[in-house]
């Protein structure tokens, strides 16, 4: 929740520069942010209100009030108030701690310093004191404090470079440029202080890629667009300084508009328990009514005979009023069916599970010394019920590192390092550590020192002067949009708008073709130590339709050449017929590269005649000057000159996946968890990553791409996709389509068809905006849920949250969102479980998350081990807890028929108080914290074990009913076996033992032994703690029993301990022990028989694995791992531009060129290069562990 002063009816925003008084009349929000829920004054009332919204807390408060009424209470008030206050206090302390960290985070952000122009001079101000209309100075590598209108910068023409990772997850740079009229203000403080322009723009909204407005200054108006705005959360890069005017501040900024609201999250078990508490309360009312009616009848027919002995007058107490009081008395007595200790135990168990997550060394990332962290303790069992995972791409699935892995030049493959091996001349893999040395690049002073290459053939070809190899590397050094600079140490720094372009240029640089500098008319490169300047004649830029880019240059010899790179499917159509043989060979190579998940580009060139080029360039100038069909004419000219190309080869770039992503995705898919990728990246990039991590495969029946620009188009594309899917499915399955049960959704009825094939859905942000409309999202959800994989590209942070909400609301499924940037915060907050990865993009996602760790691969262990165990343990705990409390409490109900319905308790008051707190609390806690059905290795190896949690099989209304029946049966045996045995019995000494106190001790002892034996039967995984707690609790019971029935304590507290000597008297009778033994056997044996038959006749998968584990005394020998390389024929362009079109026009205009080239204060680092391949991990572990287990299980079982 954000505190804001702005008017809710704001339609447009009017901001005047350097005039706080003028802007204050609009009551715009200041720059302070609030993500906390409480303050010192509001904490107590709000927190208590939230806690008593829990049905159980309100229920116990009501019981406490009843216990304060002496006429109806047969139990003292402290039996309820002490545990209730304990639970409320524990929860309040936890909530206060969580909110303290939110306050701490808010203060850290609000107290950041920024230079603000006040009273004609720059002053340091805290971010929270920045106001709308202020002019702020930013310096290189600083975070942007608010949404600013860029006024001027240190770069030519008012340009500046920003990194938007906090907004859209992309670390590549984006360009913003100021209006020409304001860029002239420069760094002149006096002129900036006199600037009084008025900006009229759109009201605050969450659209990151759109801004409209007008700046009025000096009598003229200037249009404002998104290219003029720098948003809060961005970082200024490669720009020494810039000045901007605050347009939106604090909660009005687009970052905060997209952050979503903090929601109170509860697990499905919590919600079920609320329902069950209401059911139980209704059940107690029914029992109370039965006993109250019985009391009224008894009082009317029998009770009058006893009034003489009680000195009651005839009309003092009517039978109806007696029944009314008895009703409330029994409500108090029977309330222990749901004791407050249940909620204390639940919180303790959840806390224990959270510590197990924090302590798990297998989820500790040594690279950054980052352990996994459970940031909340209330959602652990929900981790075992996930059905949908919504994942960000950049920084979550990938490392955001582009690596040049392979290339094909003139029909020959040159390979970087592949899993520690390279191919020798015969195509055999050779161990590089023994037979190969890395190529020596010491002669190249500009080489990337982290670069290693083991294929010596490429260096030999370069040294021998292979013209094709030289031309290939020359093209990589010339055909790009990279800018270069030298820092103060003389090192060459590349400023890249696309990370894969940086990888290609860096690869050429390492092999001696070094891009040095560029001007609007020239490109200078160093070719094997010789500086060569090429005249840049034309730049044919990239866009999403062309899927290629070309440059036309004139070399020093006067030759004109066109160099082109692009998607192979596009570029191969432009080749000269003479390339047929090379085309076939290169196409095979590209298929091999693509099969390994690499992003491929085809490389080609063309020699141009001077006369032809001049004629073509004249037509291009005319097309640029045209007013009608300008774009079409330019595109046609580009097509005309980009033909008859000569193929050079292809490149293969890897968008490096995080370690273990493929295995994790495969394992989660086997666990029936659907993974949807929601990314701000372009479509091609997202598809490439989908193929790389095996979410998308070429074995899929179809991949549907939704790219409509209107609601009608989107709806039609969704309809056609569904028709195609159903049609293909029917043809594949010979017309037999299996339908799952129809689910009634709020939007209407959606029938999910279980199709026999695998399908994928890819939809971009523009289409998604229309698809999320009320009358279209029905079709979207229906199609998406029939697909194995869903990828949403170019989505805004708010759209991510909307997709999550769509599935949450209409599929009634448990969702999990995982991301690493501020653009993922709203998605993380919306999902049932939010996970933040402490990656490259700050800690915003971690601060908003419920759980955090450093690598995506840890999600597999979090869900399949910790999540499944937490759900399994919590369900077993609840089943046992309800069982033992029904058995404990309903004895009072049966006793009511034999005590005149007088609300007298069977047990003494101290036993009732201590039963759930002392006698049975620790064993059930030990089971709830430590129990396992199978070990962690089996949980990971057999992901299908996860499915019972998704289907809610272990604890639901049906299992609760079974526990209830079990408890009722046990209560019957606990009461009637001792009652029948004591009905007409004498002790060993010939004295009658059927007194009330002996009866109470016998039933209490039987109860403690029965529930202890039952939990021993329920425990699947024994530890020392289980043994100590179970058998220790029985010992504790007897020690406390004999103490409370001793003479000494009776002498001290005669009114509180009336059972003097009874334990010693009763428990020395052999008949009493025989009764206890008979009661225990009668209570336990039917359960043992039923469970034996169930495991033997209808074993679950976990039953089978437990049996399999018992047959193995030694660990299973490790299976040999074989590399699993996916071969496919699909080819994917390696372009990963974060914009719709390239920066060719910006480069050729010269707007981004400095007049001088002083060493920058700081430069963007070149695209990181790492020779380690994700295939290396794949070689280590790709064998499907489930199949190996199945084979093993077949043999063993």
CSV table of N, CA, C and O in Angstrom, one decimal, residues 677-684 686-687 762-766 791-795 799:
chain,number,residue,atom,x,y,z
A,677,UNK,N,6.7,-19.1,-19.2
A,677,UNK,CA,7.8,-18.1,-19.2
A,677,UNK,C,7.2,-16.7,-19.5
A,677,UNK,O,6.6,-16.5,-20.6
A,678,UNK,N,7.4,-15.8,-18.6
A,678,UNK,CA,6.9,-14.4,-18.8
A,678,UNK,C,8.1,-13.5,-18.9
A,678,UNK,O,8.7,-13.3,-17.8
A,679,UNK,N,8.3,-12.9,-20.0
A,679,UNK,CA,9.6,-12.2,-20.2
A,679,UNK,C,9.3,-10.8,-20.9
A,679,UNK,O,8.4,-10.7,-21.7
A,680,UNK,N,10.2,-9.9,-20.6
A,680,UNK,CA,10.1,-8.6,-21.3
A,680,UNK,C,10.9,-8.6,-22.6
A,680,UNK,O,10.9,-7.6,-23.4
A,681,UNK,N,11.6,-9.7,-22.9
A,681,UNK,CA,12.4,-9.8,-24.1
A,681,UNK,C,11.6,-10.0,-25.3
A,681,UNK,O,10.4,-10.4,-25.3
A,682,UNK,N,12.3,-9.8,-26.5
A,682,UNK,CA,11.6,-10.0,-27.8
A,682,UNK,C,11.3,-11.5,-28.0
A,682,UNK,O,11.8,-12.4,-27.4
A,683,UNK,N,10.4,-11.7,-29.0
A,683,UNK,CA,9.9,-13.0,-29.2
A,683,UNK,C,11.0,-14.0,-29.6
A,683,UNK,O,11.1,-15.1,-29.1
A,684,UNK,N,11.9,-13.6,-30.5
A,684,UNK,CA,12.9,-14.5,-31.0
A,684,UNK,C,13.8,-15.0,-29.8
A,684,UNK,O,14.2,-16.2,-29.7
A,686,UNK,N,13.1,-15.1,-26.6
A,686,UNK,CA,12.3,-16.0,-25.7
A,686,UNK,C,12.2,-17.4,-26.3
A,686,UNK,O,12.3,-18.4,-25.6
A,687,UNK,N,11.9,-17.5,-27.6
A,687,UNK,CA,11.8,-18.8,-28.3
A,687,UNK,C,13.1,-19.5,-28.2
A,687,UNK,O,13.2,-20.8,-28.0
A,762,UNK,N,2.9,-19.2,-27.9
A,762,UNK,CA,3.7,-18.0,-27.7
A,762,UNK,C,2.9,-16.8,-28.0
A,762,UNK,O,2.3,-16.7,-29.1
A,763,UNK,N,2.9,-15.8,-27.2
A,763,UNK,CA,2.1,-14.6,-27.3
A,763,UNK,C,2.9,-13.4,-26.9
A,763,UNK,O,3.6,-13.5,-25.9
A,764,UNK,N,2.8,-12.3,-27.6
A,764,UNK,CA,3.5,-11.1,-27.3
A,764,UNK,C,2.7,-10.2,-26.4
A,764,UNK,O,1.5,-10.4,-26.3
A,765,UNK,N,3.3,-9.1,-25.9
A,765,UNK,CA,2.7,-8.2,-25.0
A,765,UNK,C,1.5,-7.5,-25.6
A,765,UNK,O,0.5,-7.3,-24.9
A,766,UNK,N,1.6,-7.0,-26.8
A,766,UNK,CA,0.5,-6.3,-27.4
A,766,UNK,C,-0.7,-7.2,-27.6
A,766,UNK,O,-1.8,-6.8,-27.3
A,791,UNK,N,4.7,-19.3,-23.5
A,791,UNK,CA,5.8,-18.2,-23.4
A,791,UNK,C,5.1,-16.9,-23.8
A,791,UNK,O,4.5,-16.7,-24.8
A,792,UNK,N,5.2,-15.9,-22.9
A,792,UNK,CA,4.6,-14.6,-23.1
A,792,UNK,C,5.8,-13.6,-23.2
A,792,UNK,O,6.6,-13.5,-22.3
A,793,UNK,N,5.9,-13.0,-24.4
A,793,UNK,CA,7.0,-12.1,-24.7
A,793,UNK,C,6.6,-10.6,-24.6
A,793,UNK,O,5.5,-10.3,-24.8
A,794,UNK,N,7.6,-9.8,-24.4
A,794,UNK,CA,7.4,-8.3,-24.4
A,794,UNK,C,6.2,-7.9,-23.4
A,794,UNK,O,5.4,-7.1,-23.8
A,795,UNK,N,6.2,-8.6,-22.3
A,795,UNK,CA,5.1,-8.3,-21.3
A,795,UNK,C,5.6,-7.3,-20.3
A,795,UNK,O,6.8,-7.2,-20.0
A,799,UNK,N,1.4,-6.9,-16.6
A,799,UNK,CA,0.8,-8.0,-17.4
A,799,UNK,C,1.3,-9.3,-16.8
A,799,UNK,O,0.5,-10.3,-16.8
